[in-house]
XYZ file of C-alpha atoms in Angstrom:
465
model
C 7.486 31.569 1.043
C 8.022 28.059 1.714
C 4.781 25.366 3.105
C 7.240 24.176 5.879
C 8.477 26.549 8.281
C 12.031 26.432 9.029
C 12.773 26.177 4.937
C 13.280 28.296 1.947
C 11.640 26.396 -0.166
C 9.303 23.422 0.034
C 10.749 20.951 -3.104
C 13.795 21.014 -5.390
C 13.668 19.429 -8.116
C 16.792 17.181 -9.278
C 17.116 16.280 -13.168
C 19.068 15.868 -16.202
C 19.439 18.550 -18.760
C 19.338 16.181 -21.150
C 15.329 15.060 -20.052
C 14.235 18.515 -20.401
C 15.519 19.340 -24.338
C 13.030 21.556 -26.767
C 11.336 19.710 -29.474
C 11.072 22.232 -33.033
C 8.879 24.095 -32.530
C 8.205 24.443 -28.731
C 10.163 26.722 -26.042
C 9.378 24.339 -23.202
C 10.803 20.670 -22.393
C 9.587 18.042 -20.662
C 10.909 18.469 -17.552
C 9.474 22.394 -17.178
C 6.229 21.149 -18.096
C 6.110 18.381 -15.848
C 7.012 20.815 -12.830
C 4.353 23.438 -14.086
C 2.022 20.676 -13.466
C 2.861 19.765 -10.170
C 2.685 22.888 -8.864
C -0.948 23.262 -10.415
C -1.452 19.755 -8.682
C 0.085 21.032 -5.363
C -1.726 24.583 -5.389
C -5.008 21.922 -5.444
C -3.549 19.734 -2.583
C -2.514 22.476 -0.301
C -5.358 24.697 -1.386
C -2.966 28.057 -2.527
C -0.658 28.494 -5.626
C 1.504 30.947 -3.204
C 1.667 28.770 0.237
C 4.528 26.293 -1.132
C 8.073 27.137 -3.305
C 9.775 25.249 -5.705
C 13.311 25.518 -6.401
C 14.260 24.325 -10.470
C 17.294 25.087 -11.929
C 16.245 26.369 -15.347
C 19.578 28.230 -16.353
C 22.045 24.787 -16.311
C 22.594 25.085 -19.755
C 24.263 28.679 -19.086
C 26.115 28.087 -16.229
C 27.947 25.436 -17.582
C 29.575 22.771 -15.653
C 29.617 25.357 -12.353
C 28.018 24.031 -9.054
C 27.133 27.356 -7.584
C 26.928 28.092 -4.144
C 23.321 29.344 -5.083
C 22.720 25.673 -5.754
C 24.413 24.690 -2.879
C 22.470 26.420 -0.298
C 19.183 25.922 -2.195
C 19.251 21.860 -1.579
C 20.097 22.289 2.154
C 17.456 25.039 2.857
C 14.372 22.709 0.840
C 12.265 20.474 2.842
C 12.203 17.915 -0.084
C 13.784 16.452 -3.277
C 12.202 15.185 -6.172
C 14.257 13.250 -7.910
C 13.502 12.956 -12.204
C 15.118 9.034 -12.142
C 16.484 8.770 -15.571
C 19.664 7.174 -17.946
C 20.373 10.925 -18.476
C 20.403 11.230 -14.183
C 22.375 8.549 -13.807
C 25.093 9.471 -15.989
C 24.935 13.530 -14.732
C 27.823 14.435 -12.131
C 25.564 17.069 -11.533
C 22.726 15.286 -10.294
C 24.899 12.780 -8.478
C 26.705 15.563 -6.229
C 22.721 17.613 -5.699
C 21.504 14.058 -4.289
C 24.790 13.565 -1.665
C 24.301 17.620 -0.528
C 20.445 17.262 -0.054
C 21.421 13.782 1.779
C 24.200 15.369 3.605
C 21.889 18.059 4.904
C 18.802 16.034 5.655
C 20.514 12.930 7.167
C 20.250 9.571 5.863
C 17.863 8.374 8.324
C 14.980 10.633 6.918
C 15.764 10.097 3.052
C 12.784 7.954 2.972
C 10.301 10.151 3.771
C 11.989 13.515 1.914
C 13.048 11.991 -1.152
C 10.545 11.395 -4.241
C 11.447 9.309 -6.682
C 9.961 10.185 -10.414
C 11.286 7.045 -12.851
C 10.859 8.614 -16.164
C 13.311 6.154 -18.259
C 13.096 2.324 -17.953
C 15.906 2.007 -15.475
C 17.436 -1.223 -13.904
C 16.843 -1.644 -10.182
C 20.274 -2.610 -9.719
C 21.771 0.495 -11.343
C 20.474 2.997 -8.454
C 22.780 4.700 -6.325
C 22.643 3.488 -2.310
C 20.743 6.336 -1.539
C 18.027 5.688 -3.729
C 17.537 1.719 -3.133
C 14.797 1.692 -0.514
C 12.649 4.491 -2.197
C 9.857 3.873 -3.883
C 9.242 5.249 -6.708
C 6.438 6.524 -9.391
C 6.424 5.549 -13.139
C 6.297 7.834 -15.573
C 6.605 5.464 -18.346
C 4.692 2.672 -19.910
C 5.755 -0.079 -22.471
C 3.190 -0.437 -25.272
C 2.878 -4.135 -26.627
C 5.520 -5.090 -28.831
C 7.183 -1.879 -28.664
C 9.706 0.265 -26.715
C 9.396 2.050 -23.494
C 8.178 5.408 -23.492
C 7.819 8.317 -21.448
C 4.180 9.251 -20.566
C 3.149 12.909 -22.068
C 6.548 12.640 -24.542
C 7.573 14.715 -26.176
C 4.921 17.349 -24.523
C 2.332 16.828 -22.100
C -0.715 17.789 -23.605
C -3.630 17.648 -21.410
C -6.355 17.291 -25.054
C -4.533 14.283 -25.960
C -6.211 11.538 -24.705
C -3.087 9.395 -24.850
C -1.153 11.722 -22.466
C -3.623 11.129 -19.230
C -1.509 9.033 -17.743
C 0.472 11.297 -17.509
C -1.577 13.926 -15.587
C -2.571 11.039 -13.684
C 0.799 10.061 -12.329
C 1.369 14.089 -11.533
C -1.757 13.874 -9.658
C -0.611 10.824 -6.877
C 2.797 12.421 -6.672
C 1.002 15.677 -5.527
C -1.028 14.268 -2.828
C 1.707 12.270 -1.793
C 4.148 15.064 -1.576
C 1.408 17.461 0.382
C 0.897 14.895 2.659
C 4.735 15.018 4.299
C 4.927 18.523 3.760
C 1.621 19.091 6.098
C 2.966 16.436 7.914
C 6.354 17.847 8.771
C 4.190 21.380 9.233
C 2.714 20.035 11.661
C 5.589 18.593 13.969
C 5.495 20.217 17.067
C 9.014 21.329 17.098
C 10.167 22.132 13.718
C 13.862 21.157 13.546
C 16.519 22.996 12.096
C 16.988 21.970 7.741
C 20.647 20.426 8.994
C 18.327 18.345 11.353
C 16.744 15.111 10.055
C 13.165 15.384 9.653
C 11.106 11.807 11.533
C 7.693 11.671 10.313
C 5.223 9.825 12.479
C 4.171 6.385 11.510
C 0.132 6.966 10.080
C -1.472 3.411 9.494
C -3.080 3.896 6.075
C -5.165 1.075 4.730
C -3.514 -0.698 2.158
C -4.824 -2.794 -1.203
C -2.535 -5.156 -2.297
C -2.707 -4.582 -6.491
C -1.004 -7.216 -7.925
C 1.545 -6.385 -10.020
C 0.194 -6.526 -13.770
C 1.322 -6.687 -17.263
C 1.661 -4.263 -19.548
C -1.589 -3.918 -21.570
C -3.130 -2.781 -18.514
C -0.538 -0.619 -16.412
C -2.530 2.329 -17.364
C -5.526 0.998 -15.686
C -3.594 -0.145 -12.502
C -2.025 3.098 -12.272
C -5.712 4.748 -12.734
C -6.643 2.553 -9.828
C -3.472 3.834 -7.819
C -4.660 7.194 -8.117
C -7.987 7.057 -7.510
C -6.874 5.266 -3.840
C -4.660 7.913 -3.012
C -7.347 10.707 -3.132
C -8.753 8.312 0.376
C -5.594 7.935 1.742
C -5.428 4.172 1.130
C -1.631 2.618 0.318
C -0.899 0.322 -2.540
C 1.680 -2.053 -2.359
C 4.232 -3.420 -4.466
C 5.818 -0.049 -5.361
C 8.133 -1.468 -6.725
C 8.578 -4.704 -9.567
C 8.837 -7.976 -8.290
C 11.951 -9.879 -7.873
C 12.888 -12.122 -11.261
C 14.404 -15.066 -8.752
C 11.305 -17.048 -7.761
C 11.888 -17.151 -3.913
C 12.629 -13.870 -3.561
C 9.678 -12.800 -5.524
C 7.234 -15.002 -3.380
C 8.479 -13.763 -0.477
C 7.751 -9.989 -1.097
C 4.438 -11.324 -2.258
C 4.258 -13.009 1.315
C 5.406 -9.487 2.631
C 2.637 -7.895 0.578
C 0.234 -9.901 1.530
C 0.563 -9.241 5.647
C 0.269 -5.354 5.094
C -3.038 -5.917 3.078
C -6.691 -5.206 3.828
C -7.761 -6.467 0.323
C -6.248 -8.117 -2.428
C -6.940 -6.530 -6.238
C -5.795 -7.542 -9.447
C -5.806 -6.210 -13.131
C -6.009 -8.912 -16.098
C -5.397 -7.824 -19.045
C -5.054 -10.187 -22.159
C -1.266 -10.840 -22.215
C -0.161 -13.883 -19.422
C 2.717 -11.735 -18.814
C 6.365 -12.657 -18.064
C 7.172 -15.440 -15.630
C 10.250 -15.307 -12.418
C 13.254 -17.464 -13.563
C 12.910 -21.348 -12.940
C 9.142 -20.528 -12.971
C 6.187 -22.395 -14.655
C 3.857 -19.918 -13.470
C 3.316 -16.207 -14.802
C 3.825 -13.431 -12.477
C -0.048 -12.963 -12.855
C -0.336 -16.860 -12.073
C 2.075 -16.600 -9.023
C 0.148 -13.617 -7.608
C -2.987 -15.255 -7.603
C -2.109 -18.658 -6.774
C -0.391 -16.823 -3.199
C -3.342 -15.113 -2.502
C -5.307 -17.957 -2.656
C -3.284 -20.800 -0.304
C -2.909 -17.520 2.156
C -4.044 -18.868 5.590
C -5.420 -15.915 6.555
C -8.584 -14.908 4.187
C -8.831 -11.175 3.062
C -11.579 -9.569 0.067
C -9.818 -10.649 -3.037
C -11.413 -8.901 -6.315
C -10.005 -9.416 -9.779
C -11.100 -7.052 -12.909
C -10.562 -7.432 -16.841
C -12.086 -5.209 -19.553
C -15.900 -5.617 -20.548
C -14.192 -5.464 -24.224
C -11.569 -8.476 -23.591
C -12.790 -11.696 -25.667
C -11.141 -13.718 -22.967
C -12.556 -17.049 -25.465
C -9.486 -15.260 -27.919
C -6.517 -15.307 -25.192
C -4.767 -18.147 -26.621
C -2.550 -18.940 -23.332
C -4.671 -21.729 -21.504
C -3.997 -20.895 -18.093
C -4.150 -17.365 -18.509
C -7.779 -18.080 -19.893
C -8.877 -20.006 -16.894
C -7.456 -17.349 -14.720
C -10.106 -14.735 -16.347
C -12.625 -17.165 -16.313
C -12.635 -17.522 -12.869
C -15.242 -16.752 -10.181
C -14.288 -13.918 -8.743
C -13.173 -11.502 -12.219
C -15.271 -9.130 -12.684
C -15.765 -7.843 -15.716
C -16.887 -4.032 -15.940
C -16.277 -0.568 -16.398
C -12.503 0.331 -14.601
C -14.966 2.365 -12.348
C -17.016 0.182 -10.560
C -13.758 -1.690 -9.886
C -12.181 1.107 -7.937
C -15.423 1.499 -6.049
C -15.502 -2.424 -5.177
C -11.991 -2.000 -3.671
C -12.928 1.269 -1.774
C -16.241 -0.307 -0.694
C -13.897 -3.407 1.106
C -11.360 -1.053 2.536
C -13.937 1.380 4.171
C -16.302 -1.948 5.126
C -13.059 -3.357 7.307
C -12.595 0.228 8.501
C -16.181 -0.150 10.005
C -15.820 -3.193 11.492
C -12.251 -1.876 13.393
C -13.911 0.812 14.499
C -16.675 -1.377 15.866
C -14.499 -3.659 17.648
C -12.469 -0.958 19.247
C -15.211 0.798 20.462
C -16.588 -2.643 22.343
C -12.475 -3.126 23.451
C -12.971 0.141 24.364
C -16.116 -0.083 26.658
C -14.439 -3.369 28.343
C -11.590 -1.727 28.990
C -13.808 0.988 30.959
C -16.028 -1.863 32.566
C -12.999 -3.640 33.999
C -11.835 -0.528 35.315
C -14.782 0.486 36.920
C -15.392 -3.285 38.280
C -12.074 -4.950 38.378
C -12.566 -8.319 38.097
C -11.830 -10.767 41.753
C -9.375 -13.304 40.082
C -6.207 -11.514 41.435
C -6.199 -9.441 37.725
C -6.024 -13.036 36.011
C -7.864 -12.387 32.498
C -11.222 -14.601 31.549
C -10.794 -17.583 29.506
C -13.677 -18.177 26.849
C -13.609 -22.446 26.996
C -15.369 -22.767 23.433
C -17.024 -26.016 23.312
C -20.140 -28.188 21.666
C -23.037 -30.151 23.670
C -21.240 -33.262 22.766
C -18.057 -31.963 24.794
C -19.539 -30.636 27.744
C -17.853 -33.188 30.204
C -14.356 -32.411 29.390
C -15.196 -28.447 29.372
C -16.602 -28.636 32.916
C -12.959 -30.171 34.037
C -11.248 -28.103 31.805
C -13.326 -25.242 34.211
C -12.307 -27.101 37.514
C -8.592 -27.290 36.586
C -8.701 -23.083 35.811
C -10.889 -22.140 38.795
C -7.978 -24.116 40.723
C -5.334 -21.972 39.480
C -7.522 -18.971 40.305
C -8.276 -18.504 36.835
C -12.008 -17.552 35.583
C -13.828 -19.147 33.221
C -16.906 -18.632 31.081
C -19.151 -21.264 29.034
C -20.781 -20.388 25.907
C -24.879 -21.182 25.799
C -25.401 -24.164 23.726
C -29.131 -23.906 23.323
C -31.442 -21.228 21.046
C -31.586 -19.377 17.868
C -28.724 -18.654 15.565
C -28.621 -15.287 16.117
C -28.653 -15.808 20.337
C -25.829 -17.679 19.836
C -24.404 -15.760 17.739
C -24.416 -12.915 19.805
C -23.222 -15.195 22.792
C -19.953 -15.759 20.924
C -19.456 -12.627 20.033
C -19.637 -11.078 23.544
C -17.219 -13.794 24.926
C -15.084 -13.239 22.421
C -14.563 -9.348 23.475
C -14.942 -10.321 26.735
C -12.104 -12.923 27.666
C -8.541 -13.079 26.652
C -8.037 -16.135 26.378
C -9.722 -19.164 24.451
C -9.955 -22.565 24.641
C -11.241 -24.639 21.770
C -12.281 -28.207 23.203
C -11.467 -30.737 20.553
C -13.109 -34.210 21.549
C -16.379 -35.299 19.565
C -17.279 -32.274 18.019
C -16.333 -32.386 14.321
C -13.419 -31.097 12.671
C -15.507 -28.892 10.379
C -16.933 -26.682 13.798
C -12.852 -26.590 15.305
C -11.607 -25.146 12.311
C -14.429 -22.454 12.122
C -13.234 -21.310 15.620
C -9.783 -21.247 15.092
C -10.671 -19.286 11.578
C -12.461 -16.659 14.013
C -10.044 -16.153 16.774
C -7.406 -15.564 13.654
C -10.312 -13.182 11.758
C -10.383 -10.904 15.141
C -6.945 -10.644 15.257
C -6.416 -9.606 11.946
C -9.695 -7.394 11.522
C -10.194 -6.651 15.164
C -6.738 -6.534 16.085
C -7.361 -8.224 19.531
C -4.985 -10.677 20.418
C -5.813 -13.777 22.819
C -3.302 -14.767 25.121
C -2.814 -17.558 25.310
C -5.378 -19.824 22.818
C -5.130 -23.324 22.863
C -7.131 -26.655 21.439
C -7.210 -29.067 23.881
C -8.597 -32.559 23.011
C -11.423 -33.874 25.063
């Protein structure tokens, strides 16, 4: 019985005969033990081995080159496709005509959210079919130093081997991120038809921006990813950055917007650098986050057993010699990134509960300026002249105003500024004698509420006394 209603089965899952040969000696391939384990995974996620249904092909090598009806009718009756991305998928007519049905049946506009995308083969970007271009994906293979890619848990998974738990790891996020849209589309009000394309609503999730790292240490990013997903927080990229240099600091720019908290993984290699480029990707990363106008947590992590005094690349050895690397057990990491996320939930909750209450208080005593929003005029003792006209000029357009105090302990005002700041709309930073150093901190706050709080002031000016 399949998870979503409306459906025969919950997942079907697309691959390559080829990815799921025998080794000597063993009656299951790669493929059937990978989908064993994400059903254990799922039965964990959805809380019952016998609430969801899978649909794998198991008998391809039997049927020939035959695309049943069976087949057929299986893809546009599942909720979802999981797709094993692969040289061996890419060159499979097979796989090529299941991925146009499922798309057929779904429609294009909900591929996004019903397609999972398994890369189990180093693959280039620009060899995936249209349909697969804007999907993210989930790696299922690592590239040792010096050596070749391989595929994590080859030939077997084997859950003893502590070399394969990357493997189990991966299985894990793809789990959770697969019960997530099937409870999701569960729980659509009005469960459309298979032939009917499936819109999920938008949930904000926080989101860490983990820097893209090299490979000594994609194990431990991935270990990272994992552990995020079990609290619902995003990572971004998904997917590598670009090897032209503009392009690549542009998705970094992209990155960088969605955000809560910037986290990176050093490992000891300086990694490969974008075409034209005298920076490393690591370099680039870093260097981005840095000169970013708007400051967010940034944490940085290398291994307690990295010599960094033996990393022979110069600027690579600043880089984990900086400030902010902390050097530690992979755990404490993760929890320093979950401690951020969850301490910037807080403070959004805070604020909207106080935008909340102001809301109520205007309602209940709406305010006599003709609905014309408070303006906070934001200015020091030195500027008080030019704030009082500044007053005059808005009480003539009918506009209200409101001073802060300018006299007695920190935290008074402190607390001052922080109930104007919920209070008005709009702010106006006077900019006359006061230093530099003090208009700068304001402007850093209105900008910190609207990226934290998410209250916008409109309009906000600095106006020179």
């Amino acid at each position: 019985m399949a998870f979503v209603p409306g459906y025969d089965h919950d997942i079907f899952v697309s691959y390559a005969v080829v990815d799921n040969g025998q080794p000597l000696g063993n009656h299951y391939g790669w493929v059937s033990s990978f989908v064993d384990q994400l059903k254990h995974e799922l039965a964990r996620a959805l809380g019952r081995s016998d609430s969801f249904d899978v649909w794998l092909d198991r008998d391809r090598l039997s049927c020939g080159d035959i695309f049943s009806t069976e087949i057929e009718t299986a893809l546009q009756r599942s909720a979802l496709l999981v797709v094993l991305y692969s040289k061996g998928y890419l060159a499979s007519p097979w796989c090529a005509r299941e991925r146009k049905t499922f798309v057929q049946a779904a429609g294009s506009n909900s591929i996004e959210q019903r397609i999972f995308l398994a890369e189990i083969d180093q693959v280039e970007n620009d060899d995936r079919p249209k349909e697969l271009k804007r999907l993210h994906y989930l790696k299922f293979w690592e590239k040792p130093i010096h050596d070749e890619p391989q595929r994590l848990g080859a030939p077997i998974p084997n859950p003893k081997w502590e070399s394969h738990q990357p493997f189990y790891i991966q299985i894990g996020s793809l789990a959770r991120q697969i019960a997530r849209q099937l409870e999701t589309m569960k729980s659509a009000r009005n469960v459309p038809s298979p032939a009917t394309p499936v819109s999920s609503p938008v949930e904000e999730r926080p989101t860490v921006f983990l820097a893209e790292s090299t490979d000594d240490v994609v194990s431990v990013r991935n270990e990272v990813i994992a552990y995020l997903d079990q609290f619902n927080i995003d990572v971004v990229p998904k997917d590598p950055l670009s090897a032209n240099l503009e392009a690549a600091q542009q998705q970094i720019g992209s990155y960088w917007d969605q955000a809560w908290v910037y986290a990176q993984i050093l490992g000891k290699m300086p990694g490969e650098r974008p075409e034209q480029s005298q920076e490393t990707y690591v370099e680039l990363q870093w260097r981005l986050a840095q000169e970013a106008e708007i400051n967010k947590p940034k944490l940085q992590w290398c291994s307690p057993d990295l010599r960094i005094e033996s990393v022979r690349d110069a600027g690579h050895r600043a880089l984990l010699q900086g400030s902010s690397v902390r050097q530690e057990e992979p755990e404490f990491f993760k929890k320093a990134i979950l401690d951020e996320i969850q301490k910037i939930q807080r403070q959004r909750e805070k604020e909207a509960e106080r935008q909340a209450q102001t809301d109520k208080t205007s309602q209940e005593h709406p305010s006599p300026q003709n609905d014309h929003s408070l303006v906070f005029v934001n200015h020091t003792s030195l500027d008080q002249h030019s704030a009082d006209q500044i007053c005059e000029v808005l009480r003539e357009k009918n506009i209200g105003a409101v001073l802060p105090i300018l006299e007695g302990t920190p935290e008074e005002l402190s607390q001052d500024f922080e109930e104007n700041m919920i209070l008005c709309s709009g702010v106006i930073v006077v900019y006359g004698e006061a230093p530099v150093s003090w208009v700068r901190q304001q402007l850093r706050d209105v900008i910190k509420r609207t990226v934290i709080g998410r209250k916008r002031f409109h309009p906000w000016w600095v106006v020179e006394g």
